[in-house]
Short mmCIF file of C-alpha atoms in Angstrom, two decimals:
data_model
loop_
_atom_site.label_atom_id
_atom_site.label_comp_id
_atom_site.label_asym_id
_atom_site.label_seq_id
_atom_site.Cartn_x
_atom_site.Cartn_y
_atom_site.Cartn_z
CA UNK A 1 -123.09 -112.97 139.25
CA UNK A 2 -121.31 -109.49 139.49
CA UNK A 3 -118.80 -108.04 137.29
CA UNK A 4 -116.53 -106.78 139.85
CA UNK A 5 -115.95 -103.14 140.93
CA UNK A 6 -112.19 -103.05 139.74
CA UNK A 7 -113.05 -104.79 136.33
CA UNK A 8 -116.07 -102.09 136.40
CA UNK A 9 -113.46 -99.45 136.96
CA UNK A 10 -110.88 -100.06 134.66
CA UNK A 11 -113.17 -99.69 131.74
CA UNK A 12 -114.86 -96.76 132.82
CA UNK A 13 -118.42 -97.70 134.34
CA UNK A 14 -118.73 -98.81 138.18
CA UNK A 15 -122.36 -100.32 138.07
CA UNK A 16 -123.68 -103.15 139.65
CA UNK A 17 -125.12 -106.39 138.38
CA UNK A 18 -126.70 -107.63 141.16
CA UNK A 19 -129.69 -109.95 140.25
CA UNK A 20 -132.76 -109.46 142.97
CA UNK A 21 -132.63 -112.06 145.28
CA UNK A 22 -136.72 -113.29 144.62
CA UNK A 23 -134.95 -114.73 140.81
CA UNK A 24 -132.24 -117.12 139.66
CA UNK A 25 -129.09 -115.06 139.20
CA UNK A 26 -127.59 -118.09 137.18
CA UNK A 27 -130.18 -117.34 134.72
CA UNK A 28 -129.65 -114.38 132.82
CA UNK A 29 -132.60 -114.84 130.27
CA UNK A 30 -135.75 -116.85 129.96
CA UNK A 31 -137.77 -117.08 127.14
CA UNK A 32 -141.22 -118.72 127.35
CA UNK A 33 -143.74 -119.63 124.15
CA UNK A 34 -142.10 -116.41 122.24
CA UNK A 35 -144.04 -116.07 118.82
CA UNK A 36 -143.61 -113.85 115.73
CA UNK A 37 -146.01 -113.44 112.65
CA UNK A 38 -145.91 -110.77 110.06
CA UNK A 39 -148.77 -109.83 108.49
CA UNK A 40 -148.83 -110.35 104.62
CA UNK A 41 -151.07 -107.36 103.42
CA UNK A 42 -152.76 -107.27 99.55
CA UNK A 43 -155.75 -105.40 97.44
CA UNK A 44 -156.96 -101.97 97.10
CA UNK A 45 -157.96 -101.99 101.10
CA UNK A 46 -154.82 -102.92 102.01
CA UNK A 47 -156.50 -106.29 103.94
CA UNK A 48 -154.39 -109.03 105.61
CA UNK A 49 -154.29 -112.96 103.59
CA UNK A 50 -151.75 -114.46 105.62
CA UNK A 51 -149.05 -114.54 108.16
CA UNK A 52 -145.45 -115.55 107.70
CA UNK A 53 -145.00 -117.80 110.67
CA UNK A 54 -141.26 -116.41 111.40
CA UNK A 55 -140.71 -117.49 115.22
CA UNK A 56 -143.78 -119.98 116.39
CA UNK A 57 -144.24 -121.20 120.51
CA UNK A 58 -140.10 -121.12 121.30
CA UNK A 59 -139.24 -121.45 124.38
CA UNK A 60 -135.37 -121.42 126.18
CA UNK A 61 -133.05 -120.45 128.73
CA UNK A 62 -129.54 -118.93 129.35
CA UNK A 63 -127.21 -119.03 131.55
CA UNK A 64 -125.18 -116.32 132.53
CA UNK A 65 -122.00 -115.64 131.25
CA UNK A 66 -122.33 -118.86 128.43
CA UNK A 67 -123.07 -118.74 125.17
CA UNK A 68 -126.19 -120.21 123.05
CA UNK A 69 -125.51 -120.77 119.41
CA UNK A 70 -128.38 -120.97 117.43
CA UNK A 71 -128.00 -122.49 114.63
CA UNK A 72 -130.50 -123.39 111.64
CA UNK A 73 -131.12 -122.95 107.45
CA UNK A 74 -131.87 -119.17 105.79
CA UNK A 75 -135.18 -118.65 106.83
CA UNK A 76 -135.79 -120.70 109.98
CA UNK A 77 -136.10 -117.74 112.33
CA UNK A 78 -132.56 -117.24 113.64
CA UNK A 79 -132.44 -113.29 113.28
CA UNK A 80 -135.85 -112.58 114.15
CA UNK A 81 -135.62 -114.06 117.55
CA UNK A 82 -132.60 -112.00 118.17
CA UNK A 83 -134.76 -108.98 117.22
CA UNK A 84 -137.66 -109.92 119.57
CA UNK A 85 -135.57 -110.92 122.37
CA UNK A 86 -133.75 -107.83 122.19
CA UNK A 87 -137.39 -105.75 121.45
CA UNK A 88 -135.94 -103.89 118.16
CA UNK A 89 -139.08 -105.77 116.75
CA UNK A 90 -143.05 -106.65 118.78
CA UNK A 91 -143.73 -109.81 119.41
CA UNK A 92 -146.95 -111.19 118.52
CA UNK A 93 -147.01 -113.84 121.75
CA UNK A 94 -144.94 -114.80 124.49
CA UNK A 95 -142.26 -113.61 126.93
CA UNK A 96 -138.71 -112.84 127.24
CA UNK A 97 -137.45 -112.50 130.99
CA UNK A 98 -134.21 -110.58 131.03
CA UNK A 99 -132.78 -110.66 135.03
CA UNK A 100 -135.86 -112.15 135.65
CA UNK A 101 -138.46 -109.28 134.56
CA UNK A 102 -140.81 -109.49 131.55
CA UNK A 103 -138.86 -106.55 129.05
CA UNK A 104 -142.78 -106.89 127.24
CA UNK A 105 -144.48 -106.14 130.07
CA UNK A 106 -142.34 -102.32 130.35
CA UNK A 107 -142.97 -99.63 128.59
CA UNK A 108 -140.44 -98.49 125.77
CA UNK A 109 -139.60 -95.54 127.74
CA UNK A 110 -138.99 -97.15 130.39
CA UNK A 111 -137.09 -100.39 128.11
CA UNK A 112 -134.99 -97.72 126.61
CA UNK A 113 -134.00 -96.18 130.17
CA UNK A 114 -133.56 -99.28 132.27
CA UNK A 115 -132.70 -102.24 129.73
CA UNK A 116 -131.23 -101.51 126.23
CA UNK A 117 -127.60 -100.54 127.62
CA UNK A 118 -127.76 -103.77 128.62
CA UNK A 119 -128.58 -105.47 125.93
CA UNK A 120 -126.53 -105.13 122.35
CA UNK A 121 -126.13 -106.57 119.14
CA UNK A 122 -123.47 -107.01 116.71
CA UNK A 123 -124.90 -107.52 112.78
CA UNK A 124 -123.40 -109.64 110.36
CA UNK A 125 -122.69 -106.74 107.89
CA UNK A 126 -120.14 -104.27 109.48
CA UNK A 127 -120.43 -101.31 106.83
CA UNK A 128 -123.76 -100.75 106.93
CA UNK A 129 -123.73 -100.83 110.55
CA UNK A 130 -121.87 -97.46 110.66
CA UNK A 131 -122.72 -94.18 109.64
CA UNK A 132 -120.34 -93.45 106.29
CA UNK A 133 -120.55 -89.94 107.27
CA UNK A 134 -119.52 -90.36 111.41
CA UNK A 135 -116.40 -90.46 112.17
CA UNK A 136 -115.78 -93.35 114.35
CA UNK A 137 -115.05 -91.50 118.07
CA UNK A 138 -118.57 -90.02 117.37
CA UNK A 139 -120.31 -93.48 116.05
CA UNK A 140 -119.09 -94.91 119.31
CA UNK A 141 -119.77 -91.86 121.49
CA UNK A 142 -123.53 -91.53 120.16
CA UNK A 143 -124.96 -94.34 122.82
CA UNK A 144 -123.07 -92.91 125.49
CA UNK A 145 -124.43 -89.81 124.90
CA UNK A 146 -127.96 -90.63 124.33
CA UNK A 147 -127.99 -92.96 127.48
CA UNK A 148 -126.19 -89.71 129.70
CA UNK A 149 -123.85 -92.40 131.20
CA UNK A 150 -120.47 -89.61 131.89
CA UNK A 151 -119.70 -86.30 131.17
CA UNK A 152 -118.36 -85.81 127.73
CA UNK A 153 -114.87 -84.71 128.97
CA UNK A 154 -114.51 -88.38 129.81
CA UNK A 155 -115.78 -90.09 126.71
CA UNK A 156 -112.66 -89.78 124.95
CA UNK A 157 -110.50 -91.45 127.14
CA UNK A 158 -112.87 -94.22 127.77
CA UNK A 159 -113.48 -95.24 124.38
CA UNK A 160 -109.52 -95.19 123.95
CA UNK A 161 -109.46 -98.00 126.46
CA UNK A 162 -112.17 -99.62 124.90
CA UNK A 163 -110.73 -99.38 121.18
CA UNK A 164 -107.40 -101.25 122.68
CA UNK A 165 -110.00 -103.92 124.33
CA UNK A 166 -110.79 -104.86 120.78
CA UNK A 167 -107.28 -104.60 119.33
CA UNK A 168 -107.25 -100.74 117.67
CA UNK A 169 -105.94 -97.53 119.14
CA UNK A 170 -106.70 -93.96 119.65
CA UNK A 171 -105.74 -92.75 116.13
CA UNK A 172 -108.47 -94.87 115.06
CA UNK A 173 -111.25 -92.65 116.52
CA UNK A 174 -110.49 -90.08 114.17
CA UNK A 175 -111.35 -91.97 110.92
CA UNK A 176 -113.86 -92.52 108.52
CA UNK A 177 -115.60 -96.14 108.05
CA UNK A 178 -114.29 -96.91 104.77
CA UNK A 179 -110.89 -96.27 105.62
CA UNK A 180 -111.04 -100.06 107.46
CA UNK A 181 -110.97 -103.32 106.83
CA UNK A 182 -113.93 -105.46 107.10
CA UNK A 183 -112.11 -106.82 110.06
CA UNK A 184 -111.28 -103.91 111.42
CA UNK A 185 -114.79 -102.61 111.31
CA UNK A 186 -116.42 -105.53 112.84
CA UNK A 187 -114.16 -105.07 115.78
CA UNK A 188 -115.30 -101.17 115.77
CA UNK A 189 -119.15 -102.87 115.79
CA UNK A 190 -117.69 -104.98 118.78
CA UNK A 191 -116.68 -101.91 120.55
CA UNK A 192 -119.71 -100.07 119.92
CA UNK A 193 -121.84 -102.68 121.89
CA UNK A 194 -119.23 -102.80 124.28
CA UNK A 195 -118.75 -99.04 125.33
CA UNK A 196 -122.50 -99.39 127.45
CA UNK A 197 -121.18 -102.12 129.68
CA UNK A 198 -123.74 -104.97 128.67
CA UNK A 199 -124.49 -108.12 129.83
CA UNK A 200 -126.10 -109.86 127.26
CA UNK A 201 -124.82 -109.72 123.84
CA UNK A 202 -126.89 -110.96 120.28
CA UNK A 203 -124.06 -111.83 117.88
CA UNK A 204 -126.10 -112.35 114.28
CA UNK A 205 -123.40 -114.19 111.88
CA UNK A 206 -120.67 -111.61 113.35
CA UNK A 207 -118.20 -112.93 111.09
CA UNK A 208 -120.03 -114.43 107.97
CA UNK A 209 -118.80 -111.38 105.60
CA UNK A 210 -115.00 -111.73 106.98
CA UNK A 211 -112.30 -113.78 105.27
CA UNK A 212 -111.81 -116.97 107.35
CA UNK A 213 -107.82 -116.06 108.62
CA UNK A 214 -109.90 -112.88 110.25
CA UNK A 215 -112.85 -114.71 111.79
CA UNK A 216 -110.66 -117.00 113.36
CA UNK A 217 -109.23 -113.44 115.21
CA UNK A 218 -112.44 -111.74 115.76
CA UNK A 219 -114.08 -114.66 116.91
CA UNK A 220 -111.13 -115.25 119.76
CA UNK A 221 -111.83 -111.55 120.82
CA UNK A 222 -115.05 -112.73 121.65
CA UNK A 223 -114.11 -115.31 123.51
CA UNK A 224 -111.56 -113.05 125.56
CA UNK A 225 -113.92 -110.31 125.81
CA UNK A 226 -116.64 -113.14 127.54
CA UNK A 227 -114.34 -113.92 129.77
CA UNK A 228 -113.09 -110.78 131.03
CA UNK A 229 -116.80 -109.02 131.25
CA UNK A 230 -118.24 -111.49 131.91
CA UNK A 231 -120.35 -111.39 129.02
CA UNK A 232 -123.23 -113.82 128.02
CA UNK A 233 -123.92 -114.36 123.84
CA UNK A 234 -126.21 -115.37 122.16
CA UNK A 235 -124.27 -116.33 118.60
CA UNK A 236 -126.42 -116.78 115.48
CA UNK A 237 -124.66 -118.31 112.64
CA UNK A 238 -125.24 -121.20 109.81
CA UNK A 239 -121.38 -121.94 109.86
CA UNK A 240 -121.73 -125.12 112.00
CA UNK A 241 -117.88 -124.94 112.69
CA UNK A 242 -118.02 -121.66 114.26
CA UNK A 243 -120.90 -122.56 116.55
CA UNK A 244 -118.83 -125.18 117.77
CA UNK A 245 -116.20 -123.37 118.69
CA UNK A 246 -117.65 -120.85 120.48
CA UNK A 247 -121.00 -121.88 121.78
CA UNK A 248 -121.75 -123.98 125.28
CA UNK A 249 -124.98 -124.94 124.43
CA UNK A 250 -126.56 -125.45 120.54
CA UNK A 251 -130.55 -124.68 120.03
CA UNK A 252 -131.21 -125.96 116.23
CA UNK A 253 -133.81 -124.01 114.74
CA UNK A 254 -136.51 -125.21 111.88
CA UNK A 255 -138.96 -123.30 110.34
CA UNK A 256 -139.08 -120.36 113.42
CA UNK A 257 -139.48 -124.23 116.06
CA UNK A 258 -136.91 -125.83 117.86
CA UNK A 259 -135.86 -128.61 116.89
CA UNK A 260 -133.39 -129.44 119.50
CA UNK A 261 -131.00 -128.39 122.27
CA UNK A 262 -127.92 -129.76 123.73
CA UNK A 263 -124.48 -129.41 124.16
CA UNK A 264 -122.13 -128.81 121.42
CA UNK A 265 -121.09 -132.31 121.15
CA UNK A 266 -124.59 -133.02 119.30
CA UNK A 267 -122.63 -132.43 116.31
CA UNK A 268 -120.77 -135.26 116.43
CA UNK A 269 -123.31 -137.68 118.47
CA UNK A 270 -124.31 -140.81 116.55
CA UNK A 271 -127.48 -139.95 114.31
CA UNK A 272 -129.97 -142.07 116.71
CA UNK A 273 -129.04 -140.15 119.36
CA UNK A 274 -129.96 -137.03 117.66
CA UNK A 275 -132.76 -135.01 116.05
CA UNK A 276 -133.09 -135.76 112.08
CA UNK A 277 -132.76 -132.53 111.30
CA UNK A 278 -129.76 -132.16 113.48
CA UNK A 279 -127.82 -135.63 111.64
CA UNK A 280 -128.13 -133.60 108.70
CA UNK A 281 -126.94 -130.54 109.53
CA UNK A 282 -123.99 -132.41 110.98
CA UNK A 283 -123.11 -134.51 108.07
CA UNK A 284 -122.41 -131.59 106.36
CA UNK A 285 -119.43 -130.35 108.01
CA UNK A 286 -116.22 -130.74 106.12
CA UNK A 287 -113.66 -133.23 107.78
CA UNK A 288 -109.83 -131.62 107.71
CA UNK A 289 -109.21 -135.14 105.92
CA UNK A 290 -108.80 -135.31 101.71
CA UNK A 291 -108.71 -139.30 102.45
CA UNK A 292 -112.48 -139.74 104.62
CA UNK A 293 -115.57 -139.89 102.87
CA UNK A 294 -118.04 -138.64 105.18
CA UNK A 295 -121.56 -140.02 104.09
CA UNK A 296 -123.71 -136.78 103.38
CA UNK A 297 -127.60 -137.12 104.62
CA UNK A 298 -129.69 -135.17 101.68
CA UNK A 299 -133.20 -134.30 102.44
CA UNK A 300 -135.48 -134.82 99.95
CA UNK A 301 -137.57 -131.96 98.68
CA UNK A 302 -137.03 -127.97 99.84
CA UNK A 303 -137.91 -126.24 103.26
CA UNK A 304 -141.93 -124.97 102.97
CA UNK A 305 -142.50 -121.73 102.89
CA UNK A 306 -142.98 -120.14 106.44
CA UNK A 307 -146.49 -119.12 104.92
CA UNK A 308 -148.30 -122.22 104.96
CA UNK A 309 -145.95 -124.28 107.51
CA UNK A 310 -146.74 -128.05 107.34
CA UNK A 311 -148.96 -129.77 110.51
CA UNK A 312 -147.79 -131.66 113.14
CA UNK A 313 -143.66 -131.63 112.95
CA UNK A 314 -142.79 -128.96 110.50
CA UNK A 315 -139.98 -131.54 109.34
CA UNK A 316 -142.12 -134.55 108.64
CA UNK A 317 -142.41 -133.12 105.01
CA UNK A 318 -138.16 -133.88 104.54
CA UNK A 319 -137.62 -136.75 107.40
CA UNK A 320 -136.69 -139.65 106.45
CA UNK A 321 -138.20 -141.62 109.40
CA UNK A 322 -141.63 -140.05 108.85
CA UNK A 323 -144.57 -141.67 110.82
CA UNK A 324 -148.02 -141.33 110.19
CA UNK A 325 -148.44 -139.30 113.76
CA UNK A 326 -145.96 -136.98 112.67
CA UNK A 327 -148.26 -135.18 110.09
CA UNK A 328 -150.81 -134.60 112.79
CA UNK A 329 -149.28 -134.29 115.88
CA UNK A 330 -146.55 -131.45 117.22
CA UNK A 331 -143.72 -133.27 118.98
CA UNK A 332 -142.86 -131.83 122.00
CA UNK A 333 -139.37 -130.86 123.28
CA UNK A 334 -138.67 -133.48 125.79
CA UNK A 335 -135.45 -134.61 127.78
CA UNK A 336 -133.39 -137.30 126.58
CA UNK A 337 -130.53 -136.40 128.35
CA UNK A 338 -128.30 -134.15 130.18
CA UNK A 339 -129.18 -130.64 129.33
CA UNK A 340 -130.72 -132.17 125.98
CA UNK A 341 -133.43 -131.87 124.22
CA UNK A 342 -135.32 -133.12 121.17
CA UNK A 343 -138.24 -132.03 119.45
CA UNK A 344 -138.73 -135.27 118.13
CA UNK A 345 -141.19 -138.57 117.98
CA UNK A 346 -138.95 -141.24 118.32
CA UNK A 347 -136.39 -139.81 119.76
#
């Protein structure tokens, strides 16, 4: 898929996105066994003890132009995935195709030159995103500059157009961060990430710090924006509502593993037909009705620490349909239907 050249145009940046023909262009990113530890150092030497098991053997794919919401407790591995896929952080295993080539497998030199422009990221907290001390025409002008996309007679008027993408104007440029609202500055985050022409976009809990009348209006931008550029997302949130509403496809995330992935109906699939984990995520969205009682599932016990991670499933230790296989043996991710997938015993 190509953005095309008029689209290109109007926002200031004619390049192409033609995906080699030797890949598949409807997938924009792969990722295959992709594992993160972090060393836990102690002592006078300074000697490792452990490992904090943050993202452990995931595995996924994209397509382009959708979004994946990725959804799972504080902790699971939500964030640092974003950060490995989008190489602000080393993996310690695995790959991460982007168009089809291995970003690992480049140098950062090269990363930086050829990839990052097309990759961004929004952050959850919009103030300490930006620079206090920037105005915001030279916050938004710094990646253009770095990555020598135009000459800097032309930035200006580009990043007008781009401010009115995202709902601001030109007298905007010449103001301080704390002069906005939260909303406001999220969208200036937006715009940032926009102003390189990307393709792929990591959205980590873009609106969780904005007052629900707002994230209902930043989170339709996104949508628009998607649909004009032809963006892809990948939307990390805990707010099972929001993931809903703007995601295609749902990966649910447990202690840095998959759990399961499927279509964003899962949420309201009959509990047999979904993961554990997943039926109890699910019960815990609030129905728009004072009269229903939805029955809540409450897992027993509290998620183990990402230090020592159980064996076998990593959720055997809270399931309620724990098996004596489950404490020994790692469930695979198998198909149970269309585009789903489950992570999962008997299942």
């Amino acid at each position: 898929m190509s953005v095309p050249q008029e689209q290109a145009a109007e926002t200031g940046l004619v390049e192409s996105r033609e995906v080699p023909e030797d890949i598949d262009s409807d997938i924009i990113l792969r990722v295959e066994n992709l594992v993160k530890y972090f060393e836990i150092r102690s002592g006078v030497l300074n000697r490792i003890i452990g490992y904090v098991h943050a993202v452990d053997g995931v595995s996924f794919e994209v397509k382009r132009g959708s979004t994946l919401g990725i959804v799972g407790e504080s902790g699971c591995g939500k964030t640092t995935l974003g950060k490995v896929i989008l190489r602000l952080i080393e993996p310690t295993d695995g790959k991460v195709y982007f168009n089809g080539v291995d970003i690992f497998s480049v140098s950062r030199r090269a990363f930086r030159k050829q990839y990052r422009k097309k990759m961004q990221v929004v952050f959850q907290d919009p103030y300490a995103s930006l620079n206090p001390r920037m105005m915001i025409k030279d916050a938004l002008s710094e990646p253009i500059i770095a990555h020598r996309i135009m000459s800097r007679k032309e930035i200006l008027p580009y990043l007008v157009r781009v401010l009115r993408e995202v709902g601001l104007d030109k007298e905007h440029l010449m103001r301080y961060p704390h002069e906005f609202s939260g909303g406001q500055r999220q969208r200036i985050c937006i715009a940032r990430a926009l102003v390189l022409n990307p393709e792929l976009i990591v959205l980590d809990e873009p609106t969780a710090s904005l007052d629900v009348s707002v994230q209902a209006r930043v989170l339709n931008l996104l949508k628009r924006l998607q649909k004009r550029r032809g963006l892809t997302y990948l939307f990390i949130s805990h707010d099972l509502s929001t993931v809903t509403h703007m995601s295609d496809t749902v990966m649910v995330m447990y202690l840095g593993r998959i759990m399961e992935i499927g279509p964003k109906e899962i949420f309201t699939m009959e509990e047999s037909k979904i993961h554990p984990y997943t039926a109890a995520l699910a019960s815990a969205i609030p129905i728009p009705d004072p009269d229903y009682e939805k029955p809540r599932i409450i897992l027993k016990g509290d998620v183990p620490s990402p230090v020592n991670p159980p064996s076998g499933c990593v959720f055997h230790t809270r399931c309620p349909y724990t098996q004596p296989n489950c404490e020994t043996e790692v469930p695979e991710l198998k198909k149970i239907g269309e585009n789903h997938y489950v992570a999962c015993h008997y299942r």
